[in-house]
XYZ file of N, CA and C in Angstrom:
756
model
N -325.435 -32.802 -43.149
C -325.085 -31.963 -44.297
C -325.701 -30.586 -44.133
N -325.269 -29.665 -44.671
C -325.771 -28.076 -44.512
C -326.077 -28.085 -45.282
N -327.768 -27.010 -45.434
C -328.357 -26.634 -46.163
C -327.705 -25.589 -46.912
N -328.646 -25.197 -47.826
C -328.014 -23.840 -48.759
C -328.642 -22.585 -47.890
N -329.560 -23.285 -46.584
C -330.361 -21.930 -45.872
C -330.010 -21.960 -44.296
N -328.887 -23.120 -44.419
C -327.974 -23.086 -43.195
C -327.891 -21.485 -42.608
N -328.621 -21.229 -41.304
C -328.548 -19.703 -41.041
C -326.740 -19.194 -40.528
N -325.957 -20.353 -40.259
C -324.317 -20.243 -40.331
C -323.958 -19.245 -41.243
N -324.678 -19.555 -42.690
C -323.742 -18.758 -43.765
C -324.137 -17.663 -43.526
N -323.501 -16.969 -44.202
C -323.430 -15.468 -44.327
C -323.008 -15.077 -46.061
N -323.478 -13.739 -46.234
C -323.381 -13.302 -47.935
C -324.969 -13.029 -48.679
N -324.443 -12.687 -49.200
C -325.650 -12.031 -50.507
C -325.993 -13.334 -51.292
N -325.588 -14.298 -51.370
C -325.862 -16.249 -52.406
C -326.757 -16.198 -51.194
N -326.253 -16.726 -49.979
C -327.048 -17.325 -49.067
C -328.473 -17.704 -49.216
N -328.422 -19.070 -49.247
C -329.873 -20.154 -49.636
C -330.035 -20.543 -51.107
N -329.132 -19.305 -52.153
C -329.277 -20.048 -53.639
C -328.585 -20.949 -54.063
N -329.029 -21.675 -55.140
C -328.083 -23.321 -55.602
C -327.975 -22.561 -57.195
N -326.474 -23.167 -56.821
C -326.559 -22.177 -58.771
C -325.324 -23.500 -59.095
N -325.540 -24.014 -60.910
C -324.841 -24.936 -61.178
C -324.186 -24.310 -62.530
N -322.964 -24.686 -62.276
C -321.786 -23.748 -63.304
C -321.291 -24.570 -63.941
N -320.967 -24.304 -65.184
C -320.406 -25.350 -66.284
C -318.694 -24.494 -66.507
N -317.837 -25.318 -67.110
C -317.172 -25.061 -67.464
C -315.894 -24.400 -66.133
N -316.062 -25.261 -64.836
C -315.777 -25.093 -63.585
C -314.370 -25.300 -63.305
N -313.600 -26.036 -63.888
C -311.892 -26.503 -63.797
C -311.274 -25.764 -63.635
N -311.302 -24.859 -64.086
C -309.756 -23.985 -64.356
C -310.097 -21.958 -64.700
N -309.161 -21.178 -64.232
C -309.844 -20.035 -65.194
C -310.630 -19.280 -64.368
N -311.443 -18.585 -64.856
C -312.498 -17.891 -64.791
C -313.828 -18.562 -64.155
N -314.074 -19.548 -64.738
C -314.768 -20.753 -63.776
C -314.255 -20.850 -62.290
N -313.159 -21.299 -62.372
C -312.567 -21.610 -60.862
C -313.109 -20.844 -59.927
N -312.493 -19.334 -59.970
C -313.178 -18.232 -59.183
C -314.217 -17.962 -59.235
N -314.567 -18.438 -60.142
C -316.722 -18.232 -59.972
C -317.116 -18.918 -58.684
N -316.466 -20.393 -58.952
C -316.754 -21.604 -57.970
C -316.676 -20.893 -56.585
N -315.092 -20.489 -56.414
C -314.819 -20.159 -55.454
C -315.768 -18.629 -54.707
N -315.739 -18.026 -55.995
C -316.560 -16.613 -55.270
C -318.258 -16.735 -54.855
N -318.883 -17.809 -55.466
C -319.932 -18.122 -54.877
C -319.997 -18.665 -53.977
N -319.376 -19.878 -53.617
C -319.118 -20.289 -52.117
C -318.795 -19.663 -51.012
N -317.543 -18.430 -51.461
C -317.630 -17.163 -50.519
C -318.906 -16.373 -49.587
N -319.686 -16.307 -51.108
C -320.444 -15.390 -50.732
C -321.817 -16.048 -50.108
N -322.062 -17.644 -49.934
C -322.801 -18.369 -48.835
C -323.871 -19.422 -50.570
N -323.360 -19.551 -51.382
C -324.119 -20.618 -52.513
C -323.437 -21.702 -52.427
N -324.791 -22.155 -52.611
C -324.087 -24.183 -53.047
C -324.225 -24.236 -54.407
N -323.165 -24.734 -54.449
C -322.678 -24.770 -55.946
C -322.758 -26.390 -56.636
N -323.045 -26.525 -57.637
C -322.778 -27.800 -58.546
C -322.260 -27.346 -59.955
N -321.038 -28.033 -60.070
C -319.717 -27.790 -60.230
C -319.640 -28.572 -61.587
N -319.848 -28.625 -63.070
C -319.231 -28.922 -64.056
C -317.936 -28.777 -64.566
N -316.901 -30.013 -64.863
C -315.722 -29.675 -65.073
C -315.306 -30.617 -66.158
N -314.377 -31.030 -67.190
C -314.666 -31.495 -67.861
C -313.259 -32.233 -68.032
N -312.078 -31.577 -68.021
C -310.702 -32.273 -67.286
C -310.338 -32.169 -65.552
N -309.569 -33.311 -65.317
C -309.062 -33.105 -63.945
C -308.514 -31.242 -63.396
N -308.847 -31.247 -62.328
C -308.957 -29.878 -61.563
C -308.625 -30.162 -60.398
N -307.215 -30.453 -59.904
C -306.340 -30.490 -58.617
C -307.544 -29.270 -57.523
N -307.407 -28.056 -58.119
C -308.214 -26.654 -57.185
C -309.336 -26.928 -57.199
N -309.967 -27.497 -58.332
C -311.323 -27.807 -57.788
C -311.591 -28.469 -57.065
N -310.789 -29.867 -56.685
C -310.887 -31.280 -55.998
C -311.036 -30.532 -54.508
N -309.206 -29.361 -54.558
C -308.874 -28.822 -52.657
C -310.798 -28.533 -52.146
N -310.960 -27.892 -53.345
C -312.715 -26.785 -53.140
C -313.728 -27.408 -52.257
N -313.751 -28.984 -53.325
C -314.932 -29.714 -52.957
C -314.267 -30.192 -51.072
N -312.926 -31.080 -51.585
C -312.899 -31.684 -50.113
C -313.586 -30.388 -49.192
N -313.189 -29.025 -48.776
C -312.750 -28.151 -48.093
C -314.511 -27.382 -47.865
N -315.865 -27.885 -49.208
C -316.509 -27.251 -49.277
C -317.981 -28.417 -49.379
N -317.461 -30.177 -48.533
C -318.191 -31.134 -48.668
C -319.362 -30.984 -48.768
N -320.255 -29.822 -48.054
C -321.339 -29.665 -47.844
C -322.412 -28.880 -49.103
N -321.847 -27.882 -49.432
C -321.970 -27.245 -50.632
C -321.573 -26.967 -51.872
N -320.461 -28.023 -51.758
C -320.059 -28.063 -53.496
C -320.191 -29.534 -54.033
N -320.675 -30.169 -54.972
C -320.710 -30.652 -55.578
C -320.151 -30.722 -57.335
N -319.430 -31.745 -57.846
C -318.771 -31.727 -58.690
C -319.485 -32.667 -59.723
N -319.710 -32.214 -60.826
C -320.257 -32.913 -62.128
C -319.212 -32.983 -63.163
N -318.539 -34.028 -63.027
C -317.113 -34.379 -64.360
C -317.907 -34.734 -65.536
N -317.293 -34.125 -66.594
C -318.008 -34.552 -67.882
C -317.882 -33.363 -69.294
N -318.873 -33.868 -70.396
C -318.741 -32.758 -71.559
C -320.160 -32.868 -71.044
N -320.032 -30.890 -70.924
C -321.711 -30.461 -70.863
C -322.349 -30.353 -72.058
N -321.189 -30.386 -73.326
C -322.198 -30.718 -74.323
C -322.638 -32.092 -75.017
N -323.028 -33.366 -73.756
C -323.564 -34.428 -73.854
C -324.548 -33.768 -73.065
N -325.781 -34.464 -74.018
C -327.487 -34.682 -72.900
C -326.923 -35.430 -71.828
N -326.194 -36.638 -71.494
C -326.220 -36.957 -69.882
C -325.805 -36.283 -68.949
N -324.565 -35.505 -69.542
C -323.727 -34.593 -68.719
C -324.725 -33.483 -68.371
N -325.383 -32.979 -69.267
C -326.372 -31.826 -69.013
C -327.323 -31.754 -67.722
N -327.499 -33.519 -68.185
C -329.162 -33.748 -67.405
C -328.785 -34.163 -65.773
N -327.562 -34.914 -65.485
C -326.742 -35.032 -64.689
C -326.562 -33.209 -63.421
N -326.186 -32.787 -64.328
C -326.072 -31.324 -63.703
C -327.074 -30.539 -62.861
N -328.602 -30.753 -63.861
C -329.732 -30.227 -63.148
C -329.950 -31.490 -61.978
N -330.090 -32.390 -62.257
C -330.427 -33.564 -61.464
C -329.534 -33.459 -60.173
N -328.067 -33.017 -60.040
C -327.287 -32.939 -58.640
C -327.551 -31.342 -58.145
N -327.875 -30.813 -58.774
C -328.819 -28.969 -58.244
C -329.935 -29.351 -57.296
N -330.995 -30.572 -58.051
C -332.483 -31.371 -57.818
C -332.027 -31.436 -56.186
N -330.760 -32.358 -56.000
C -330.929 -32.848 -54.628
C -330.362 -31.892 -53.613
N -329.918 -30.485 -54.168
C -329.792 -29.483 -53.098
C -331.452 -28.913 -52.368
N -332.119 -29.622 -53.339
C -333.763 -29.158 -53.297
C -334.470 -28.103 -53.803
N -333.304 -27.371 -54.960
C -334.079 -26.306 -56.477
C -332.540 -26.132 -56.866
N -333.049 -25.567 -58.095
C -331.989 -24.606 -58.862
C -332.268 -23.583 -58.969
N -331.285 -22.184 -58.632
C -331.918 -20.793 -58.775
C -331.245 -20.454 -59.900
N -330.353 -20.360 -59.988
C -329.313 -19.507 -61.092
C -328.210 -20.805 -61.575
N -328.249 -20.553 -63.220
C -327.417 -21.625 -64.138
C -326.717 -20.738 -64.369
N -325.075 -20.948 -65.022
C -324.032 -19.563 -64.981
C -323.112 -20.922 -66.246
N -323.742 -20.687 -67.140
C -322.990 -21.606 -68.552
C -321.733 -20.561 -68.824
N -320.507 -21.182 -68.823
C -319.304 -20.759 -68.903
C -318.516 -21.838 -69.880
N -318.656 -22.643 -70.159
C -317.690 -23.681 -70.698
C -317.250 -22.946 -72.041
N -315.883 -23.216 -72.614
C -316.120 -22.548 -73.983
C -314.771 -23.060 -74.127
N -314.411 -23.269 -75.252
C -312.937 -23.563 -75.847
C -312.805 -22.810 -77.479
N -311.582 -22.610 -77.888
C -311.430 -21.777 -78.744
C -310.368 -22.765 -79.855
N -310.336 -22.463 -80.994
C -309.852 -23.484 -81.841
C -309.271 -22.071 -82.971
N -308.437 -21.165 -82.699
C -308.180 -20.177 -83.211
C -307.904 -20.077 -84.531
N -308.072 -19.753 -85.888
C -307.572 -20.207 -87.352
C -308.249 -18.904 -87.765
N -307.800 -18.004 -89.283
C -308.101 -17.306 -90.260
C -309.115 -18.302 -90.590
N -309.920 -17.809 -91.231
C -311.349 -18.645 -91.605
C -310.366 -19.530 -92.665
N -309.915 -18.889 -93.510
C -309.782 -20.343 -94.435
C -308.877 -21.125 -94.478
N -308.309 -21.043 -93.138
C -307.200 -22.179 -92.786
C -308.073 -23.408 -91.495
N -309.529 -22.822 -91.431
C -309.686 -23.185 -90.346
C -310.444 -24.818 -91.075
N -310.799 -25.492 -90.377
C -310.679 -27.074 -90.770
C -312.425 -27.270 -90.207
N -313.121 -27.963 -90.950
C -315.336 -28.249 -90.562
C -314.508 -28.686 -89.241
N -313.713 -29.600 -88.667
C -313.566 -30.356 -87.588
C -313.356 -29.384 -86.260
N -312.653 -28.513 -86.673
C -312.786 -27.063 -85.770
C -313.783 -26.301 -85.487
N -314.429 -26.241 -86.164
C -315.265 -25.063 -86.322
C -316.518 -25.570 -85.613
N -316.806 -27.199 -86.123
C -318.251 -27.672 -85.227
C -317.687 -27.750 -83.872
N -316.734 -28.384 -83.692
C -315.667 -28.188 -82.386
C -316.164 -27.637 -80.800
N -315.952 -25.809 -82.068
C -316.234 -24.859 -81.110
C -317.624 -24.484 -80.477
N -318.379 -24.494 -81.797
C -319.540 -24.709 -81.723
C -320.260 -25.542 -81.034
N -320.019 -26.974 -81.031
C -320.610 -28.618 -79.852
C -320.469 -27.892 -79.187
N -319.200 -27.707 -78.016
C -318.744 -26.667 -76.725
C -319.612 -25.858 -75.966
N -319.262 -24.520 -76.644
C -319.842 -22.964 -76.601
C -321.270 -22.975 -76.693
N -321.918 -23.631 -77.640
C -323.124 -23.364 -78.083
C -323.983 -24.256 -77.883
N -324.011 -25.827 -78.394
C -324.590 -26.776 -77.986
C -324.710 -27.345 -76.481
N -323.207 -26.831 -75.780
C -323.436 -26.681 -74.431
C -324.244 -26.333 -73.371
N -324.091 -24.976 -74.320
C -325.632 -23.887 -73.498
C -327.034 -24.104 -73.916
N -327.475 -25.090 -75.162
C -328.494 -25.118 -75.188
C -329.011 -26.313 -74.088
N -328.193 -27.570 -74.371
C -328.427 -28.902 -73.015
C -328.220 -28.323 -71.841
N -327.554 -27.320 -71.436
C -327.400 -27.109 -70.161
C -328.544 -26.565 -69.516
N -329.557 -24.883 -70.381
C -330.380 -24.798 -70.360
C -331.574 -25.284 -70.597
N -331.584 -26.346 -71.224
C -332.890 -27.266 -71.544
C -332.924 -27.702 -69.934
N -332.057 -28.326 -69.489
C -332.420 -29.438 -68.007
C -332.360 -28.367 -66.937
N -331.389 -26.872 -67.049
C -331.675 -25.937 -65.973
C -333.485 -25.738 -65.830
N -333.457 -25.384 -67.023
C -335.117 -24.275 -67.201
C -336.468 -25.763 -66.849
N -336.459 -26.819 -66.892
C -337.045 -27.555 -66.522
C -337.402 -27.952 -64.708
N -335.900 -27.628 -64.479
C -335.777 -27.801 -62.890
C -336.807 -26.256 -62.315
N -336.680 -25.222 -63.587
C -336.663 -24.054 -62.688
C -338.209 -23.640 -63.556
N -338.926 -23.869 -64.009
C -339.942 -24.155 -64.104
C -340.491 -24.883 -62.858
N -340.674 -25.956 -62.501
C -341.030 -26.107 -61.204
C -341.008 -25.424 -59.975
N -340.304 -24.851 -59.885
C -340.144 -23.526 -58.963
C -340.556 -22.475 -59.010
N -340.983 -21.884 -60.713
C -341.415 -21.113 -60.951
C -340.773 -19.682 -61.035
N -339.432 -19.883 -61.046
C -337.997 -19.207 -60.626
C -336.378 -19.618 -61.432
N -335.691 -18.237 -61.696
C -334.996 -18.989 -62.256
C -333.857 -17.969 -62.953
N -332.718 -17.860 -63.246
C -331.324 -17.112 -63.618
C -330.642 -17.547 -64.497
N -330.288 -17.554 -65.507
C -329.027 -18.144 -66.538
C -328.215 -16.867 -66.746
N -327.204 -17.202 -66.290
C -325.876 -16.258 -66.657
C -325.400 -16.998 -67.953
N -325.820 -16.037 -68.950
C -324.460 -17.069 -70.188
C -323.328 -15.807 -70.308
N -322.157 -16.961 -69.846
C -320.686 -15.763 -70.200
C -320.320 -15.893 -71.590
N -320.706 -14.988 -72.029
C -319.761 -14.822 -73.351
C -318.303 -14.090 -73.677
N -318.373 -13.222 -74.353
C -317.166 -12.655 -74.982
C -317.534 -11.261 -75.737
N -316.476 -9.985 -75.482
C -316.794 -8.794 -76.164
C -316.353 -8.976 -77.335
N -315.389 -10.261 -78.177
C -315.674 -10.639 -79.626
C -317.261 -10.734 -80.416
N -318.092 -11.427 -79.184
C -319.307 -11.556 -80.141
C -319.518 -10.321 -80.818
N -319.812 -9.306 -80.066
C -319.939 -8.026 -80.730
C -318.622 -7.054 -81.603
N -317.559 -7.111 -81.633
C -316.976 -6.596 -82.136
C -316.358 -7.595 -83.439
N -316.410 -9.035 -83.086
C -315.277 -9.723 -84.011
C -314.000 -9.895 -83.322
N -313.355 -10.345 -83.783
C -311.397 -10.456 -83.997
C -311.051 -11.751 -84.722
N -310.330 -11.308 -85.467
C -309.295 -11.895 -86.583
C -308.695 -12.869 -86.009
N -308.932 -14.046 -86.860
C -308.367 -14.964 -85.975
C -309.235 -16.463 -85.617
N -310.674 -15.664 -84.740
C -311.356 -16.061 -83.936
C -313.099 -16.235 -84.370
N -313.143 -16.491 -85.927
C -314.303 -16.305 -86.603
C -315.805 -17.790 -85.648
N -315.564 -18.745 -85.415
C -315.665 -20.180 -85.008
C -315.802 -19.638 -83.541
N -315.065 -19.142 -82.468
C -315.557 -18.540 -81.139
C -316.501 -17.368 -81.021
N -316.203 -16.181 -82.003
C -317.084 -15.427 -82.193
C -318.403 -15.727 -82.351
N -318.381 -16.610 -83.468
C -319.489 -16.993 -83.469
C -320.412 -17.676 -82.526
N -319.561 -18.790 -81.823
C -320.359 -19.208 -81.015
C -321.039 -18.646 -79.781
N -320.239 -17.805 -79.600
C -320.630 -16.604 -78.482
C -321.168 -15.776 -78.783
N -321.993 -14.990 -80.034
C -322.983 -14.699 -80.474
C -324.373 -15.323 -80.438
N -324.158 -16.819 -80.360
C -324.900 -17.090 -80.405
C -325.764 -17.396 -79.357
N -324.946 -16.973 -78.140
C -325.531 -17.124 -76.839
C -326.482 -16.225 -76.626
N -326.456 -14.979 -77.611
C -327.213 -13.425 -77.390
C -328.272 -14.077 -77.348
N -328.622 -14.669 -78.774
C -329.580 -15.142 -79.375
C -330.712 -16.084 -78.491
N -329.505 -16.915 -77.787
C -330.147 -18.056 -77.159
C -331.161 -17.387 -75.907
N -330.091 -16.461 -74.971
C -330.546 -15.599 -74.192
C -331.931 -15.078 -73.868
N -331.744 -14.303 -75.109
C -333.093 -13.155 -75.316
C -334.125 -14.273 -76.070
N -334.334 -15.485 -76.398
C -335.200 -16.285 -76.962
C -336.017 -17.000 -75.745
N -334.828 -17.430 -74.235
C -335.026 -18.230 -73.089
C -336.034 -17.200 -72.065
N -335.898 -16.098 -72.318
C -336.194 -15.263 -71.155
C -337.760 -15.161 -72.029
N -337.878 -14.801 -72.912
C -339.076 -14.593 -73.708
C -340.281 -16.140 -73.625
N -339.278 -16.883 -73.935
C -340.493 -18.167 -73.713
C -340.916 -18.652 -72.454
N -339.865 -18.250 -71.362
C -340.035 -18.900 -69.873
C -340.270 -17.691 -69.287
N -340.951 -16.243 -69.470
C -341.125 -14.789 -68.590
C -342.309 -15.671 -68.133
N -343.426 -16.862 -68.095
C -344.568 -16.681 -67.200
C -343.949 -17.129 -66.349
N -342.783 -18.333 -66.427
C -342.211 -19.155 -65.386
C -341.362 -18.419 -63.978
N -341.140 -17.084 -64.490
C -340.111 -15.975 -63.965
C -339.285 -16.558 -63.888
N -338.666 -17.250 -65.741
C -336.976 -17.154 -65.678
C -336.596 -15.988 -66.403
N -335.309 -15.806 -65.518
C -334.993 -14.366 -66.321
C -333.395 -14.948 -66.818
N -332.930 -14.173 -68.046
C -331.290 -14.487 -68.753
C -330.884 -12.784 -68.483
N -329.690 -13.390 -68.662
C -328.359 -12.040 -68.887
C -327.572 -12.726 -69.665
N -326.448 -11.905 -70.316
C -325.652 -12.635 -71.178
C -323.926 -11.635 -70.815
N -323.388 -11.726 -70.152
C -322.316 -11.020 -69.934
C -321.199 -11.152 -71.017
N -321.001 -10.270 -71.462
C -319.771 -10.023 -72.738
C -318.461 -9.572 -71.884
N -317.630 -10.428 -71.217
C -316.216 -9.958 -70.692
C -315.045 -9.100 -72.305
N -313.928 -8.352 -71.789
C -312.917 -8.197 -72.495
C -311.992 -9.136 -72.363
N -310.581 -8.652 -72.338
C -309.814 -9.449 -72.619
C -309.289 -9.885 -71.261
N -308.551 -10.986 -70.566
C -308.687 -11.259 -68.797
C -307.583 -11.317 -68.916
N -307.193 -11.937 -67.407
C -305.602 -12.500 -67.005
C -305.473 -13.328 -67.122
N -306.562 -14.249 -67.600
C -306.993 -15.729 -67.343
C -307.551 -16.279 -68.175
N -307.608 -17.874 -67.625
C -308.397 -18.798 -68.623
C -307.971 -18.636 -70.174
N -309.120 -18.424 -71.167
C -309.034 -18.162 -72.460
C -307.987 -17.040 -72.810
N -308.664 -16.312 -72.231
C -307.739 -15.054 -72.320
C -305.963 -14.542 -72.256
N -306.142 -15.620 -71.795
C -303.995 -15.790 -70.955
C -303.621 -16.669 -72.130
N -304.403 -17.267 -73.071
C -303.354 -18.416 -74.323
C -304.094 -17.397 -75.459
N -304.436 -16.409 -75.651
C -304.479 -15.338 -77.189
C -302.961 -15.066 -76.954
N -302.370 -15.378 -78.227
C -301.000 -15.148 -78.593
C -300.747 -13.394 -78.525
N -299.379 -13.623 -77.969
C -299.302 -12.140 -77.577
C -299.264 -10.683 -78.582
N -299.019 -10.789 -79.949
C -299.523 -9.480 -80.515
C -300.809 -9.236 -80.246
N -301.482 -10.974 -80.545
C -303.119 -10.042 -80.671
C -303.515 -9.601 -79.358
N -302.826 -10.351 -77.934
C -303.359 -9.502 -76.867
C -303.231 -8.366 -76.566
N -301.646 -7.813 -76.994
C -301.100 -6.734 -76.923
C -302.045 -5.180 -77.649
N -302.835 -6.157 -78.706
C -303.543 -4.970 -79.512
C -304.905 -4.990 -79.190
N -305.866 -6.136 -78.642
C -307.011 -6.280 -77.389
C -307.200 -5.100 -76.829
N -305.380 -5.730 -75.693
C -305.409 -4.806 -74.410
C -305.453 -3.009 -74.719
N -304.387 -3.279 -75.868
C -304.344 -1.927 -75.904
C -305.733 -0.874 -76.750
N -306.695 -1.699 -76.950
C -307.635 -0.863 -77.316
C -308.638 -1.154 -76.020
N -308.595 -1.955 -75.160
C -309.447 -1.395 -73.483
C -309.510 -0.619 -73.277
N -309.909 0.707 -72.443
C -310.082 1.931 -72.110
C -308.881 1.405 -70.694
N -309.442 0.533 -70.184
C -308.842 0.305 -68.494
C -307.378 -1.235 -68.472
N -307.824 -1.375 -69.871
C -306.521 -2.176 -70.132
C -307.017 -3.482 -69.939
N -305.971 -4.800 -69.704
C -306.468 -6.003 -69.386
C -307.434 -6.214 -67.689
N -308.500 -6.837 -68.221
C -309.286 -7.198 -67.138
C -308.815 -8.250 -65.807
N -309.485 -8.177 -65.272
C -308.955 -8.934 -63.861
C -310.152 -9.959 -63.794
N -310.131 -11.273 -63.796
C -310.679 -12.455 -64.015
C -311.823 -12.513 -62.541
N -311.258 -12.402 -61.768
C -311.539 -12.267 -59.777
C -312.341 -11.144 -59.956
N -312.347 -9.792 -60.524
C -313.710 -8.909 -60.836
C -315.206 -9.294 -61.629
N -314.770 -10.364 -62.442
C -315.593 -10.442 -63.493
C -316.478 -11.974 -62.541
N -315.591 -12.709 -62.068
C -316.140 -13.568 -61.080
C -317.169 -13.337 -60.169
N -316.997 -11.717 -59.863
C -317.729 -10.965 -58.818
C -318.566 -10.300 -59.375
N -318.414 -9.850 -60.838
C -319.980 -9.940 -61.582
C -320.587 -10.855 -61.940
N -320.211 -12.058 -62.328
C -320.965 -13.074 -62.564
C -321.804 -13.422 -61.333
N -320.977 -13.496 -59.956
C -322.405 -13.794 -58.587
C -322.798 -12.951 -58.288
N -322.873 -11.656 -58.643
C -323.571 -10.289 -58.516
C -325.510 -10.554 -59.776
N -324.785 -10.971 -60.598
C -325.972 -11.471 -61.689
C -326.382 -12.507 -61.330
N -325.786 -13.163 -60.699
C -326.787 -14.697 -60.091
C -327.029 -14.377 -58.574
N -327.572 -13.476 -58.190
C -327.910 -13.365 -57.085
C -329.572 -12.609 -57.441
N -330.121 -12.311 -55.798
C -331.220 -11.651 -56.183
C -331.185 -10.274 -56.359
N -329.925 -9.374 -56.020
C -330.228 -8.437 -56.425
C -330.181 -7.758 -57.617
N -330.156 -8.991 -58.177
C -330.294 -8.684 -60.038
C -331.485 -9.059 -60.805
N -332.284 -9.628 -59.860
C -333.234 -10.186 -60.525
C -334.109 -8.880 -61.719
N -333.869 -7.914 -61.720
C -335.052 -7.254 -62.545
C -334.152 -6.640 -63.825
N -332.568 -7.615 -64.067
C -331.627 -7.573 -65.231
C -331.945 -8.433 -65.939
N -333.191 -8.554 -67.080
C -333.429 -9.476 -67.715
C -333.336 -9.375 -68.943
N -332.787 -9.935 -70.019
C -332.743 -9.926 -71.785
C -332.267 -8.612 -72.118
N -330.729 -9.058 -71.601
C -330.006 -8.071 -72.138
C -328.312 -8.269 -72.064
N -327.554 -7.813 -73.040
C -325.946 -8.184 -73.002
C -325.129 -6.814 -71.741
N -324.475 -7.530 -71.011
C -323.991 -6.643 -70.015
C -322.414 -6.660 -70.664
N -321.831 -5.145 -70.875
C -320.905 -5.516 -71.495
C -319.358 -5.474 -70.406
N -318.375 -6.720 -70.179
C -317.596 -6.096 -68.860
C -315.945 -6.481 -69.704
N -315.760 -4.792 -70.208
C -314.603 -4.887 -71.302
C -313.554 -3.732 -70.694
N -313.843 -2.604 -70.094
C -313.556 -2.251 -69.585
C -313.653 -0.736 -70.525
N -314.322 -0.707 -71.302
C -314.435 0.421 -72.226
C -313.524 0.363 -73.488
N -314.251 0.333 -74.654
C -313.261 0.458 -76.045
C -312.767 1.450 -76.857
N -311.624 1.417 -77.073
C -311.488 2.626 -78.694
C -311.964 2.415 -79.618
N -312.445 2.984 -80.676
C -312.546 2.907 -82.113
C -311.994 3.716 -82.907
């Protein structure tokens, strides 16, 4: 089996183990894929069947590993750090999972709303509880939480995702503060509106009026992929407790 310090690879990852949630489909996918590019072993949360993820793993036996499951179960969580464990550390966690349950607040239903919340939010806290434990031992350590440029602005519609992706700020700047002796450091990336994933099922007026308040228009999913392993690498390490915003510039 190849190491993650296999001197073969080549790239800017090369030797880091970073474990990604929310890996199936989307924006995930190309994460998967763009870290493996760039020389990381990856452990792979996915939560429905993923034909592209499956080609990944066969094609990537050595360095990808796949964790099926809801990351917002403690087993699924603990599962995740534990298959990072046997790459022999975890450097960088990159919590992505998120689902959206779209409703005007008062059409929207408690069954929705905790929904989004279990997901988005409860996700990232189990995911980071068993990351920051692994990475405490190491004394080292990265959480990418992807959020959304709703947290900060809002949109109609989307009160239950907003929220939960706010609440990642929170989680963020709380993780980096209690674990700075451990040298874990957070980022919290706020994307705009994509080609992809979440972004490709917002019904088309409201994308149409998104896009059209971007400065650069709809985002490209495969860029934002390439910021996400740009932030889980080391040459980000001194980006700590703070929202990176990748929207492409807004009107008001």
């Amino acid at each position: 089996m190849t190491s993650p310090s296999d001197p073969s690879l080549r790239g800017p990852l090369k030797g880091r183990v970073v474990a990604l949630t929310g890996a199936g489909r989307g924006l995930g996918l190309l994460t998967v894929r763009t870290l493996l590019d760039q020389g990381a072993a990856v452990v792979a949360n996915h939560r429905s069947p993923s034909d592209e993820l499956d080609r990944l793993a066969d094609k990537h036996r050595d360095r990808l590993r796949l964790v099926p499951g809801d990351v917002a179960t403690d087993e699924t969580a603990a599962l995740l750090a534990a298959e990072a464990r046997r790459f022999g550390r975890l450097d960088a966690l990159v919590h992505n999972a998120a689902i959206t349950r779209d409703q005007p607040l008062v059409r929207m239903s408690v069954e929705d709303w905790d929904e989004v919340q279990r997901v988005n939010l409860r996700g990232a806290f189990l995911a980071t509880k068993y990351a920051v434990k692994s990475m405490m031992r190491t004394r080292y350590g990265r959480i990418v939480y992807v959020s959304s440029i709703t947290a900060l602005t809002g949109n109609p519609g989307q009160a239950a995702y907003s929220s939960s992706k706010a609440g990642l700020h929170g989680l963020a700047m709380t993780v980096s503060q209690e674990y700075a002796s451990y040298n874990i450091r957070t980022v919290t990336l706020a994307p705009g509106i994509l080609d992809t994933g979440l972004g490709a099922s917002v019904a088309a007026p409201q994308k149409r009026r998104m896009t059209d308040r971007a400065l650069l228009g709809l985002g490209e999913a495969e860029q934002t992929a390439e910021t996400i392993a740009f932030l889980a690498s080391p040459a980000a390490d001194y980006i700590n407790a703070t929202v990176i915003r990748a929207d492409g510039g807004m009107r008001y």
